[in-house]
């Protein structure tokens, strides 16, 4: 079996822009594979290539075998479909899931896929299904593994990429076992099986756990495929979780039902008053013209529109990966449906793994919209490193905790320059005893010597919600416990933080028996009066500290 050639170009979260080599050419990932039904094609495969620029499609080898076996063997899958680029074939497992049986054997379907010259082939695995009991699920895992091992003995050519499916459904321990076992076999690509029924129920949080369990237990260098990804509003989620390939028949299925895709959901065409799209279909026809159409013509036009929406989302995702903004796109899409927001929150369970495998530096800064972003890799990584790797300057004795400024880096703001100039004038060389840190949403404590490090000076935030305030308070508490100062001075900002920061500092310092001083109770901490109180407080604490040391 040939080794897979999969070159990673760019990364963000677990997403990967890469190049997958097949015998019919290179395919850029992440890639959406439109599903081609050999019997019903509202949009032809050639149009999917030429008009919509999809580099790979997926079709069903089982259906082709039942209807066009001799012709397919003679001509090959590419000529049958009139699609000269990469073709992936499924084995009939979905039919096995729906109908309970298929009129072929694992051996026959492996041989047939080789005969029709497919580029990526799938063994005939046994889907777990949603309603299966534990005993049945265990059997689907074991039987799929048995078939996977047996299939390797049947292969006669080395130019086809073979897919080793992962089963187990919502039973995550069995998904883990399946992934570990199939990962030991020399398959070039892996796929998560049995997600369709879960996605139909909008159980995207369950899907997150299934994908992550598989991803964490499969060889990372191999591409991961997700069967039946469905609607484009969830594409960003599955890409962020590390799915390099995924297929969808939704463009055609929705068109058959008269459903019009948007990037945030679907709408019945008859319910639309306006066309919220400027694709070629929506630019050529107005809503009344489309509503007057019937039958195959309408189905074809809706399918084309739906494909444009899918392709636009894929391009949007790739741009987000390239710019390091995939998390922001995730948050935007999560507001499309409550189930997607629930799924985004589910990422917290896997935040450590995502952080470890995400890029350390990106081309752009980050946007923080609220507490859903607390578990994004940049924020988690900063917290880990400040706690594990940081020690404050050896000459410092007094922590001066200042609020973040609008200007970044914070030490470059006019306010800080004015404060530090006056403090330096009043304390002289004793200013070395001071260690300036900023309390910052959403990062916590930021020492002044780190305030230019990515992403501290490359972020914007919307507001400080209660969960963000609690998180920052927790980070401050941890920092104070790990870094023992002789005194702590806080310049409190009640307008943004109320008493959250003051209370956590007071409580922690009391436990540590560290003197704690608030500079001013002014509501406008940027005023001249508040600035004067700050400088006087610092001078008093420094002088007192100097007296103790003489």
Short mmCIF file of C-alpha atoms in Angstrom, two decimals:
data_model
loop_
_atom_site.label_atom_id
_atom_site.label_comp_id
_atom_site.label_asym_id
_atom_site.label_seq_id
_atom_site.Cartn_x
_atom_site.Cartn_y
_atom_site.Cartn_z
CA UNK A 1 0.00 0.00 0.00
CA UNK A 2 1.44 3.37 -1.04
CA UNK A 3 2.17 6.00 1.62
CA UNK A 4 -0.08 9.05 1.52
CA UNK A 5 1.43 12.29 0.26
CA UNK A 6 -0.18 15.02 2.32
CA UNK A 7 1.71 18.30 2.64
CA UNK A 8 0.54 20.84 5.21
CA UNK A 9 0.81 24.46 4.06
CA UNK A 10 -1.00 26.45 6.79
CA UNK A 11 -2.73 25.70 10.10
CA UNK A 12 -5.18 27.25 12.52
CA UNK A 13 -6.76 25.44 15.47
CA UNK A 14 -6.75 21.83 14.18
CA UNK A 15 -7.57 22.93 10.63
CA UNK A 16 -5.03 22.36 7.89
CA UNK A 17 -4.64 23.85 4.46
CA UNK A 18 -2.73 21.16 2.64
CA UNK A 19 -2.20 19.30 -0.60
CA UNK A 20 -3.32 15.69 -0.91
CA UNK A 21 -1.81 13.85 -3.85
CA UNK A 22 -4.01 11.38 -5.71
CA UNK A 23 -3.35 9.58 -8.97
CA UNK A 24 -5.72 12.07 -10.65
CA UNK A 25 -4.02 15.16 -9.32
CA UNK A 26 -3.59 17.26 -6.20
CA UNK A 27 -6.51 18.26 -4.01
CA UNK A 28 -6.33 21.22 -1.67
CA UNK A 29 -7.66 20.63 1.82
CA UNK A 30 -9.91 21.28 3.58
CA UNK A 31 -12.04 19.92 0.78
CA UNK A 32 -15.78 19.52 0.43
CA UNK A 33 -16.71 16.59 -1.80
CA UNK A 34 -20.15 17.04 -3.40
CA UNK A 35 -21.98 13.72 -3.41
CA UNK A 36 -22.79 12.48 -6.90
CA UNK A 37 -25.81 10.19 -7.15
CA UNK A 38 -25.16 8.13 -10.31
CA UNK A 39 -28.90 7.91 -10.94
CA UNK A 40 -30.03 11.50 -10.24
CA UNK A 41 -27.84 14.50 -11.11
CA UNK A 42 -29.45 17.95 -10.81
CA UNK A 43 -25.95 19.30 -11.50
CA UNK A 44 -23.61 17.21 -13.62
CA UNK A 45 -20.14 16.24 -12.32
CA UNK A 46 -18.57 18.15 -15.21
CA UNK A 47 -20.42 21.31 -14.16
CA UNK A 48 -19.32 20.74 -10.56
CA UNK A 49 -15.73 20.83 -11.82
CA UNK A 50 -15.90 23.52 -14.49
CA UNK A 51 -18.48 25.89 -13.05
CA UNK A 52 -18.03 25.44 -9.30
CA UNK A 53 -14.32 24.48 -9.23
CA UNK A 54 -14.63 21.51 -6.88
CA UNK A 55 -11.46 19.40 -7.23
CA UNK A 56 -12.92 16.14 -5.98
CA UNK A 57 -16.32 14.45 -5.73
CA UNK A 58 -17.60 11.35 -4.00
CA UNK A 59 -19.97 8.77 -5.42
CA UNK A 60 -21.33 5.41 -4.35
CA UNK A 61 -19.50 2.38 -5.72
CA UNK A 62 -22.30 0.10 -4.54
CA UNK A 63 -24.96 1.91 -6.60
CA UNK A 64 -22.68 2.00 -9.62
CA UNK A 65 -21.96 -1.72 -9.26
CA UNK A 66 -25.68 -2.52 -9.13
CA UNK A 67 -26.57 -0.37 -12.14
CA UNK A 68 -23.52 0.07 -14.38
CA UNK A 69 -21.08 -2.66 -13.37
CA UNK A 70 -19.81 -3.77 -16.77
CA UNK A 71 -19.71 -0.25 -18.22
CA UNK A 72 -17.93 1.09 -15.14
CA UNK A 73 -15.27 -1.62 -15.28
CA UNK A 74 -14.76 -0.99 -18.99
CA UNK A 75 -14.69 2.81 -18.89
CA UNK A 76 -13.58 3.58 -15.35
CA UNK A 77 -15.22 5.86 -12.82
CA UNK A 78 -13.86 9.09 -14.31
CA UNK A 79 -15.37 8.49 -17.75
CA UNK A 80 -18.64 7.21 -16.27
CA UNK A 81 -19.02 10.45 -14.32
CA UNK A 82 -17.29 12.67 -16.89
CA UNK A 83 -15.09 13.97 -14.09
CA UNK A 84 -11.34 13.93 -14.86
CA UNK A 85 -10.16 14.97 -11.39
CA UNK A 86 -10.04 13.01 -8.13
CA UNK A 87 -12.98 10.73 -7.32
CA UNK A 88 -13.69 9.08 -3.98
CA UNK A 89 -16.04 6.12 -3.81
CA UNK A 90 -18.03 4.94 -0.83
CA UNK A 91 -18.72 1.25 -0.44
CA UNK A 92 -22.43 0.97 0.36
CA UNK A 93 -22.12 1.29 4.12
CA UNK A 94 -24.79 4.01 4.20
CA UNK A 95 -27.22 1.67 2.43
CA UNK A 96 -26.30 -0.97 4.99
CA UNK A 97 -27.18 1.47 7.76
CA UNK A 98 -30.51 2.50 6.20
CA UNK A 99 -31.74 -0.81 4.76
CA UNK A 100 -29.94 -3.30 7.00
CA UNK A 101 -28.37 -5.22 4.12
CA UNK A 102 -26.52 -4.81 0.84
CA UNK A 103 -26.29 -7.18 -2.13
CA UNK A 104 -22.51 -7.40 -2.19
CA UNK A 105 -19.63 -8.60 -0.03
CA UNK A 106 -16.65 -6.75 1.44
CA UNK A 107 -14.40 -8.65 -0.95
CA UNK A 108 -16.47 -7.82 -4.04
CA UNK A 109 -16.66 -4.10 -3.29
CA UNK A 110 -12.89 -3.85 -2.69
CA UNK A 111 -12.21 -5.56 -6.00
CA UNK A 112 -14.78 -3.44 -7.84
CA UNK A 113 -13.31 -0.16 -6.58
CA UNK A 114 -9.91 -1.21 -7.88
CA UNK A 115 -11.41 -2.18 -11.23
CA UNK A 116 -13.13 1.18 -11.79
CA UNK A 117 -9.92 3.14 -11.13
CA UNK A 118 -11.17 5.17 -8.20
CA UNK A 119 -8.69 7.51 -6.49
CA UNK A 120 -9.84 7.14 -2.89
CA UNK A 121 -11.74 4.03 -1.83
CA UNK A 122 -13.58 2.97 1.31
CA UNK A 123 -13.88 -0.57 2.64
CA UNK A 124 -17.35 -1.93 3.34
CA UNK A 125 -17.48 -1.11 7.04
CA UNK A 126 -20.43 -1.62 9.38
CA UNK A 127 -21.96 1.69 10.54
CA UNK A 128 -22.80 1.91 14.23
CA UNK A 129 -26.07 3.83 13.97
CA UNK A 130 -27.75 6.04 16.54
CA UNK A 131 -30.13 3.63 18.25
CA UNK A 132 -27.83 0.62 18.50
CA UNK A 133 -27.43 -0.95 21.94
CA UNK A 134 -24.00 -1.43 23.51
CA UNK A 135 -23.59 -5.01 22.32
CA UNK A 136 -24.42 -4.07 18.74
CA UNK A 137 -22.01 -1.11 18.85
CA UNK A 138 -19.20 -3.31 20.10
CA UNK A 139 -19.89 -5.71 17.25
CA UNK A 140 -19.81 -2.94 14.61
CA UNK A 141 -16.42 -1.82 15.91
CA UNK A 142 -14.97 -5.33 15.94
CA UNK A 143 -16.47 -6.30 12.57
CA UNK A 144 -15.23 -3.10 10.92
CA UNK A 145 -11.73 -3.79 12.25
CA UNK A 146 -11.90 -7.37 11.03
CA UNK A 147 -12.97 -6.22 7.58
CA UNK A 148 -10.26 -3.54 7.56
CA UNK A 149 -7.55 -6.11 8.25
CA UNK A 150 -8.96 -8.52 5.68
CA UNK A 151 -9.24 -5.81 3.02
CA UNK A 152 -5.50 -5.18 3.19
CA UNK A 153 -4.93 -8.76 2.08
CA UNK A 154 -7.11 -8.23 -1.01
CA UNK A 155 -5.44 -5.16 -2.50
CA UNK A 156 -3.64 -5.67 -5.80
CA UNK A 157 -2.61 -2.11 -6.70
CA UNK A 158 -0.79 0.63 -4.86
CA UNK A 159 -2.03 3.82 -6.53
CA UNK A 160 -5.38 4.02 -4.73
CA UNK A 161 -5.69 5.71 -1.33
CA UNK A 162 -7.70 3.54 1.03
CA UNK A 163 -9.86 4.79 3.87
CA UNK A 164 -9.95 3.05 7.24
CA UNK A 165 -13.24 3.99 8.95
CA UNK A 166 -13.68 4.63 12.68
CA UNK A 167 -16.89 3.35 14.29
CA UNK A 168 -18.40 3.56 17.76
CA UNK A 169 -21.03 6.28 17.38
CA UNK A 170 -21.73 8.19 20.56
CA UNK A 171 -19.92 5.58 22.67
CA UNK A 172 -16.67 7.51 22.98
CA UNK A 173 -14.71 4.71 24.62
CA UNK A 174 -15.45 2.54 21.60
CA UNK A 175 -14.62 5.39 19.20
CA UNK A 176 -11.27 5.64 20.99
CA UNK A 177 -10.66 1.90 20.71
CA UNK A 178 -11.68 1.87 17.05
CA UNK A 179 -9.42 4.84 16.23
CA UNK A 180 -6.42 3.35 18.02
CA UNK A 181 -6.83 -0.04 16.34
CA UNK A 182 -7.50 1.25 12.82
CA UNK A 183 -4.65 3.75 13.26
CA UNK A 184 -2.21 0.87 13.64
CA UNK A 185 -3.14 -0.39 10.19
CA UNK A 186 -1.45 1.10 7.08
CA UNK A 187 -4.46 3.02 5.77
CA UNK A 188 -3.62 6.37 4.18
CA UNK A 189 -6.84 8.17 5.17
CA UNK A 190 -9.28 7.68 8.02
CA UNK A 191 -12.96 8.54 8.24
CA UNK A 192 -15.41 8.98 11.09
CA UNK A 193 -18.40 6.76 10.43
CA UNK A 194 -22.01 7.02 11.61
CA UNK A 195 -22.32 10.80 12.07
CA UNK A 196 -25.29 11.38 9.75
CA UNK A 197 -28.07 10.48 12.19
CA UNK A 198 -26.41 12.57 14.88
CA UNK A 199 -26.21 15.60 12.61
CA UNK A 200 -29.81 15.15 11.49
CA UNK A 201 -30.76 15.53 15.15
CA UNK A 202 -28.58 18.67 15.44
CA UNK A 203 -26.53 17.00 18.18
CA UNK A 204 -23.45 18.95 17.19
CA UNK A 205 -21.98 18.80 20.71
CA UNK A 206 -22.03 15.00 20.45
CA UNK A 207 -20.43 15.27 17.03
CA UNK A 208 -17.65 17.42 18.53
CA UNK A 209 -16.86 14.70 21.06
CA UNK A 210 -16.92 11.99 18.40
CA UNK A 211 -14.59 13.87 16.05
CA UNK A 212 -12.21 14.89 18.83
CA UNK A 213 -12.04 11.38 20.27
CA UNK A 214 -11.18 10.00 16.84
CA UNK A 215 -8.72 12.81 16.08
CA UNK A 216 -6.84 12.41 19.35
CA UNK A 217 -6.34 8.70 18.78
CA UNK A 218 -5.51 8.57 15.07
CA UNK A 219 -2.12 9.27 13.46
CA UNK A 220 -2.03 13.04 13.04
CA UNK A 221 -0.21 12.91 9.72
CA UNK A 222 -3.11 11.14 8.01
CA UNK A 223 -6.08 13.08 6.60
CA UNK A 224 -9.43 12.66 8.35
CA UNK A 225 -12.70 12.44 6.42
CA UNK A 226 -16.18 13.09 7.86
CA UNK A 227 -19.07 11.34 6.15
CA UNK A 228 -22.22 13.36 5.46
CA UNK A 229 -21.24 16.80 6.76
CA UNK A 230 -24.53 18.35 5.69
CA UNK A 231 -25.13 22.11 5.87
CA UNK A 232 -22.41 24.73 5.25
CA UNK A 233 -23.14 26.49 8.56
CA UNK A 234 -21.30 23.60 10.27
CA UNK A 235 -18.36 23.36 7.85
CA UNK A 236 -16.20 25.75 9.91
CA UNK A 237 -16.77 23.65 13.02
CA UNK A 238 -15.72 20.33 11.50
CA UNK A 239 -12.73 21.92 9.77
CA UNK A 240 -11.61 23.50 13.04
CA UNK A 241 -11.75 20.06 14.65
CA UNK A 242 -9.35 18.69 12.07
CA UNK A 243 -11.56 17.19 9.36
CA UNK A 244 -9.55 17.58 6.17
CA UNK A 245 -12.17 16.08 3.88
CA UNK A 246 -15.94 15.82 4.14
CA UNK A 247 -18.82 15.13 1.80
CA UNK A 248 -22.31 16.50 1.52
CA UNK A 249 -25.37 15.66 -0.55
CA UNK A 250 -27.36 18.48 1.05
CA UNK A 251 -27.05 20.74 -1.98
CA UNK A 252 -29.11 18.25 -4.02
CA UNK A 253 -31.36 16.89 -1.27
CA UNK A 254 -32.43 20.38 -0.20
CA UNK A 255 -33.02 21.41 -3.81
CA UNK A 256 -35.34 18.44 -4.29
CA UNK A 257 -37.33 19.65 -1.25
CA UNK A 258 -37.49 23.25 -2.50
CA UNK A 259 -35.08 24.45 0.18
CA UNK A 260 -32.78 27.41 -0.38
CA UNK A 261 -29.43 27.44 1.41
CA UNK A 262 -27.91 30.43 3.14
CA UNK A 263 -24.69 30.44 5.15
CA UNK A 264 -26.75 30.49 8.34
CA UNK A 265 -29.55 28.00 7.58
CA UNK A 266 -32.11 26.91 5.00
CA UNK A 267 -35.40 28.50 3.96
CA UNK A 268 -38.27 27.10 1.95
CA UNK A 269 -38.26 28.91 -1.37
CA UNK A 270 -42.00 29.56 -1.13
CA UNK A 271 -41.40 31.42 2.17
CA UNK A 272 -38.78 33.78 0.74
CA UNK A 273 -39.67 37.37 -0.05
CA UNK A 274 -36.18 38.39 -1.22
CA UNK A 275 -33.10 36.55 -2.46
CA UNK A 276 -30.31 37.27 0.07
CA UNK A 277 -27.58 36.23 -2.35
CA UNK A 278 -25.69 37.49 -5.38
CA UNK A 279 -24.57 34.16 -6.86
CA UNK A 280 -25.12 33.77 -10.64
CA UNK A 281 -28.49 32.07 -10.08
CA UNK A 282 -29.82 34.73 -7.71
CA UNK A 283 -28.44 37.48 -9.94
CA UNK A 284 -30.11 36.09 -13.05
CA UNK A 285 -33.54 35.33 -11.57
CA UNK A 286 -35.67 37.22 -9.07
CA UNK A 287 -37.71 35.51 -6.36
CA UNK A 288 -40.97 35.58 -8.30
CA UNK A 289 -39.41 33.93 -11.34
CA UNK A 290 -38.02 31.12 -9.21
CA UNK A 291 -41.32 30.59 -7.43
CA UNK A 292 -43.09 30.19 -10.77
CA UNK A 293 -40.73 27.40 -11.84
CA UNK A 294 -41.49 23.73 -11.25
CA UNK A 295 -39.90 20.33 -11.52
CA UNK A 296 -36.40 19.54 -12.70
CA UNK A 297 -35.53 23.07 -13.82
CA UNK A 298 -36.22 24.54 -10.38
CA UNK A 299 -34.44 21.63 -8.70
CA UNK A 300 -31.39 22.18 -10.88
CA UNK A 301 -31.27 25.94 -10.23
CA UNK A 302 -31.67 25.47 -6.48
CA UNK A 303 -28.94 22.83 -6.48
CA UNK A 304 -26.62 25.23 -8.30
CA UNK A 305 -27.39 28.02 -5.84
CA UNK A 306 -26.76 25.65 -2.94
CA UNK A 307 -23.41 24.63 -4.43
CA UNK A 308 -22.40 28.29 -4.75
CA UNK A 309 -23.22 28.79 -1.07
CA UNK A 310 -21.18 25.72 -0.12
CA UNK A 311 -18.19 26.77 -2.19
CA UNK A 312 -18.32 30.31 -0.86
CA UNK A 313 -18.22 28.99 2.69
CA UNK A 314 -15.25 26.75 1.89
CA UNK A 315 -13.33 29.70 0.49
CA UNK A 316 -14.28 31.76 3.53
CA UNK A 317 -12.94 29.01 5.80
CA UNK A 318 -9.65 28.74 3.92
CA UNK A 319 -9.16 32.50 4.12
CA UNK A 320 -9.88 32.38 7.86
CA UNK A 321 -7.27 29.64 8.32
CA UNK A 322 -4.72 31.59 6.32
CA UNK A 323 -5.33 34.76 8.33
CA UNK A 324 -5.51 33.00 11.69
CA UNK A 325 -9.15 33.98 12.16
CA UNK A 326 -10.87 30.59 12.20
CA UNK A 327 -11.98 31.00 15.82
CA UNK A 328 -13.72 34.26 14.95
CA UNK A 329 -15.54 32.52 12.10
CA UNK A 330 -16.52 29.73 14.51
CA UNK A 331 -18.07 32.23 16.88
CA UNK A 332 -19.95 33.89 14.03
CA UNK A 333 -21.34 30.57 12.79
CA UNK A 334 -22.19 29.47 16.33
CA UNK A 335 -24.82 32.23 16.40
CA UNK A 336 -26.59 30.59 13.46
CA UNK A 337 -28.22 27.97 15.67
CA UNK A 338 -28.29 27.24 19.44
CA UNK A 339 -26.97 23.73 18.76
CA UNK A 340 -23.87 25.17 17.14
CA UNK A 341 -23.26 27.44 20.13
CA UNK A 342 -23.61 24.42 22.37
CA UNK A 343 -21.07 22.63 20.18
CA UNK A 344 -18.65 25.55 20.43
CA UNK A 345 -18.89 25.44 24.20
CA UNK A 346 -18.17 21.70 24.03
CA UNK A 347 -14.69 22.57 22.73
CA UNK A 348 -13.77 23.47 26.31
CA UNK A 349 -13.40 19.78 27.06
CA UNK A 350 -10.71 19.51 24.41
CA UNK A 351 -9.10 22.92 24.81
CA UNK A 352 -5.75 21.55 26.01
CA UNK A 353 -5.34 19.30 22.98
CA UNK A 354 -6.38 22.06 20.58
CA UNK A 355 -3.96 24.50 22.23
CA UNK A 356 -1.03 22.08 21.98
CA UNK A 357 -1.65 21.53 18.27
CA UNK A 358 -2.44 25.10 17.22
CA UNK A 359 0.10 27.59 15.78
CA UNK A 360 1.93 29.68 18.37
CA UNK A 361 2.08 32.83 16.23
CA UNK A 362 -0.34 34.05 13.58
CA UNK A 363 -0.37 36.70 10.87
CA UNK A 364 -3.03 38.76 12.64
CA UNK A 365 -4.20 39.58 16.12
CA UNK A 366 -7.30 38.16 17.74
CA UNK A 367 -10.80 39.49 18.35
CA UNK A 368 -12.33 38.64 21.71
CA UNK A 369 -16.12 38.86 21.68
CA UNK A 370 -16.91 37.36 25.08
CA UNK A 371 -16.54 34.38 27.36
CA UNK A 372 -16.97 31.81 24.57
CA UNK A 373 -13.46 32.82 23.56
CA UNK A 374 -11.83 32.06 26.92
CA UNK A 375 -10.81 28.61 25.75
CA UNK A 376 -9.29 29.63 22.45
CA UNK A 377 -5.65 28.52 22.17
CA UNK A 378 -4.01 31.95 22.44
CA UNK A 379 -5.62 32.72 25.80
CA UNK A 380 -5.03 29.27 27.25
CA UNK A 381 -1.42 29.24 26.05
CA UNK A 382 -0.71 32.59 27.68
CA UNK A 383 -2.18 31.42 31.00
CA UNK A 384 -0.08 28.24 30.96
CA UNK A 385 3.14 30.03 30.15
CA UNK A 386 2.74 32.89 32.61
CA UNK A 387 2.13 30.36 35.38
CA UNK A 388 4.78 27.80 34.45
CA UNK A 389 7.60 29.82 32.91
CA UNK A 390 7.50 33.32 34.35
CA UNK A 391 9.40 34.82 37.30
CA UNK A 392 9.24 38.52 38.13
CA UNK A 393 12.45 40.65 38.19
CA UNK A 394 14.77 39.78 41.07
CA UNK A 395 15.08 43.39 42.31
CA UNK A 396 11.32 43.93 42.40
CA UNK A 397 9.53 43.93 45.77
CA UNK A 398 6.29 45.79 45.12
CA UNK A 399 3.65 44.84 42.57
CA UNK A 400 1.97 47.82 40.95
CA UNK A 401 -1.17 46.49 39.27
CA UNK A 402 -2.55 48.90 36.66
CA UNK A 403 -5.59 48.65 34.35
CA UNK A 404 -5.16 47.97 30.66
CA UNK A 405 -5.18 51.00 28.40
CA UNK A 406 -6.80 51.39 25.01
CA UNK A 407 -3.40 51.90 23.44
CA UNK A 408 -1.27 48.80 22.91
CA UNK A 409 1.36 48.03 23.97
CA UNK A 410 0.15 49.42 27.28
CA UNK A 411 3.50 50.95 28.25
CA UNK A 412 3.36 53.12 25.09
CA UNK A 413 0.14 54.89 26.13
CA UNK A 414 0.34 58.55 27.08
CA UNK A 415 -1.40 57.81 30.38
CA UNK A 416 1.21 55.27 31.44
CA UNK A 417 4.09 57.46 30.31
CA UNK A 418 2.75 60.32 32.44
CA UNK A 419 2.24 58.01 35.44
CA UNK A 420 5.67 56.47 35.21
CA UNK A 421 7.40 59.81 34.72
CA UNK A 422 5.90 61.16 37.96
CA UNK A 423 6.59 57.93 39.86
CA UNK A 424 10.21 57.95 38.68
CA UNK A 425 10.59 61.59 39.72
CA UNK A 426 9.30 60.89 43.24
CA UNK A 427 10.99 57.53 43.89
CA UNK A 428 14.26 57.89 42.00
CA UNK A 429 16.37 54.71 41.97
CA UNK A 430 13.87 53.06 44.29
CA UNK A 431 11.55 52.74 41.30
CA UNK A 432 13.48 49.52 40.57
CA UNK A 433 11.62 48.01 43.52
CA UNK A 434 8.40 48.41 41.59
CA UNK A 435 7.17 45.77 39.18
CA UNK A 436 4.47 47.10 36.87
CA UNK A 437 1.84 44.66 35.65
CA UNK A 438 -1.46 45.27 33.91
CA UNK A 439 -4.71 43.43 34.54
CA UNK A 440 -6.13 42.70 31.15
CA UNK A 441 -9.29 41.19 29.72
CA UNK A 442 -9.15 38.39 28.73
CA UNK A 443 -5.58 37.40 29.65
CA UNK A 444 -5.24 38.21 33.35
CA UNK A 445 -1.93 39.60 34.61
CA UNK A 446 0.43 41.02 31.98
CA UNK A 447 3.91 42.04 33.20
CA UNK A 448 5.11 45.20 31.50
CA UNK A 449 8.09 43.40 29.98
CA UNK A 450 5.67 41.07 28.16
CA UNK A 451 3.11 43.54 26.89
CA UNK A 452 4.52 43.49 23.35
CA UNK A 453 4.52 39.68 23.11
CA UNK A 454 1.94 38.10 20.78
CA UNK A 455 -1.02 38.27 21.25
CA UNK A 456 -0.99 40.77 24.15
CA UNK A 457 -0.53 43.79 21.92
CA UNK A 458 -2.43 42.26 19.00
CA UNK A 459 -5.99 41.87 20.25
CA UNK A 460 -9.26 43.74 20.56
CA UNK A 461 -12.11 42.99 22.95
CA UNK A 462 -15.76 43.98 22.93
CA UNK A 463 -16.72 44.14 26.62
CA UNK A 464 -16.06 42.46 29.93
CA UNK A 465 -18.86 40.02 30.74
CA UNK A 466 -19.19 38.34 34.13
CA UNK A 467 -17.50 35.11 33.09
CA UNK A 468 -14.55 37.00 31.63
CA UNK A 469 -14.24 39.04 34.83
CA UNK A 470 -14.30 35.85 36.90
CA UNK A 471 -11.64 34.27 34.70
CA UNK A 472 -9.32 37.30 34.95
CA UNK A 473 -9.83 37.40 38.71
CA UNK A 474 -8.85 33.74 38.90
CA UNK A 475 -5.71 34.41 36.88
CA UNK A 476 -4.77 37.29 39.18
CA UNK A 477 -5.27 35.12 42.25
CA UNK A 478 -3.06 32.39 40.80
CA UNK A 479 -0.39 34.92 39.86
CA UNK A 480 -0.29 36.44 43.34
CA UNK A 481 0.06 33.02 44.94
CA UNK A 482 2.88 32.02 42.63
CA UNK A 483 4.79 35.31 42.81
CA UNK A 484 5.40 36.52 46.36
CA UNK A 485 5.72 40.31 46.59
CA UNK A 486 6.37 42.34 49.72
CA UNK A 487 3.40 44.59 48.89
CA UNK A 488 0.67 44.89 46.27
CA UNK A 489 -0.71 48.19 44.98
CA UNK A 490 -3.87 48.20 42.86
CA UNK A 491 -5.09 51.08 40.74
CA UNK A 492 -8.68 49.89 40.50
CA UNK A 493 -10.99 50.47 37.55
CA UNK A 494 -14.55 50.08 38.90
CA UNK A 495 -16.12 51.39 35.70
CA UNK A 496 -15.15 48.18 33.87
CA UNK A 497 -14.50 45.67 36.64
CA UNK A 498 -16.74 46.93 39.47
CA UNK A 499 -15.20 45.40 42.61
CA UNK A 500 -14.13 42.08 41.08
CA UNK A 501 -10.41 42.83 40.85
CA UNK A 502 -10.24 44.70 44.15
CA UNK A 503 -11.97 41.89 46.04
CA UNK A 504 -9.80 39.10 44.66
CA UNK A 505 -6.62 41.05 45.35
CA UNK A 506 -7.72 41.91 48.88
CA UNK A 507 -8.76 38.33 49.66
CA UNK A 508 -5.63 36.74 48.24
CA UNK A 509 -3.25 39.23 49.88
CA UNK A 510 -4.99 38.67 53.20
CA UNK A 511 -4.45 34.92 52.88
CA UNK A 512 -0.79 35.51 51.98
CA UNK A 513 -0.38 38.14 54.70
CA UNK A 514 0.82 40.58 52.05
CA UNK A 515 0.08 44.29 52.52
CA UNK A 516 -2.51 45.41 50.00
CA UNK A 517 -3.30 49.02 49.07
CA UNK A 518 -5.87 50.51 46.69
CA UNK A 519 -4.62 53.80 45.29
CA UNK A 520 -7.89 55.65 44.96
CA UNK A 521 -11.64 55.29 45.18
CA UNK A 522 -12.19 57.75 42.35
CA UNK A 523 -14.69 56.50 39.79
CA UNK A 524 -12.62 58.10 37.03
CA UNK A 525 -9.24 56.46 37.57
CA UNK A 526 -7.76 58.36 34.59
CA UNK A 527 -8.43 61.78 36.15
CA UNK A 528 -5.70 64.07 37.44
CA UNK A 529 -6.92 63.53 40.98
CA UNK A 530 -6.75 59.73 40.64
CA UNK A 531 -3.29 60.04 39.09
CA UNK A 532 -2.12 62.14 42.04
CA UNK A 533 -3.46 59.55 44.50
CA UNK A 534 -1.68 56.81 42.58
CA UNK A 535 1.70 58.57 42.66
CA UNK A 536 1.36 59.47 46.36
CA UNK A 537 0.40 55.88 47.26
CA UNK A 538 3.37 54.45 45.38
CA UNK A 539 5.73 56.94 47.02
CA UNK A 540 4.40 56.07 50.48
CA UNK A 541 4.72 52.31 49.96
CA UNK A 542 8.20 52.60 48.46
CA UNK A 543 9.36 54.83 51.31
CA UNK A 544 7.97 52.39 53.87
CA UNK A 545 9.69 49.52 52.11
CA UNK A 546 12.97 51.46 52.11
CA UNK A 547 12.66 52.03 55.83
CA UNK A 548 12.24 48.31 56.48
CA UNK A 549 15.38 47.53 54.53
CA UNK A 550 17.63 50.06 56.33
#
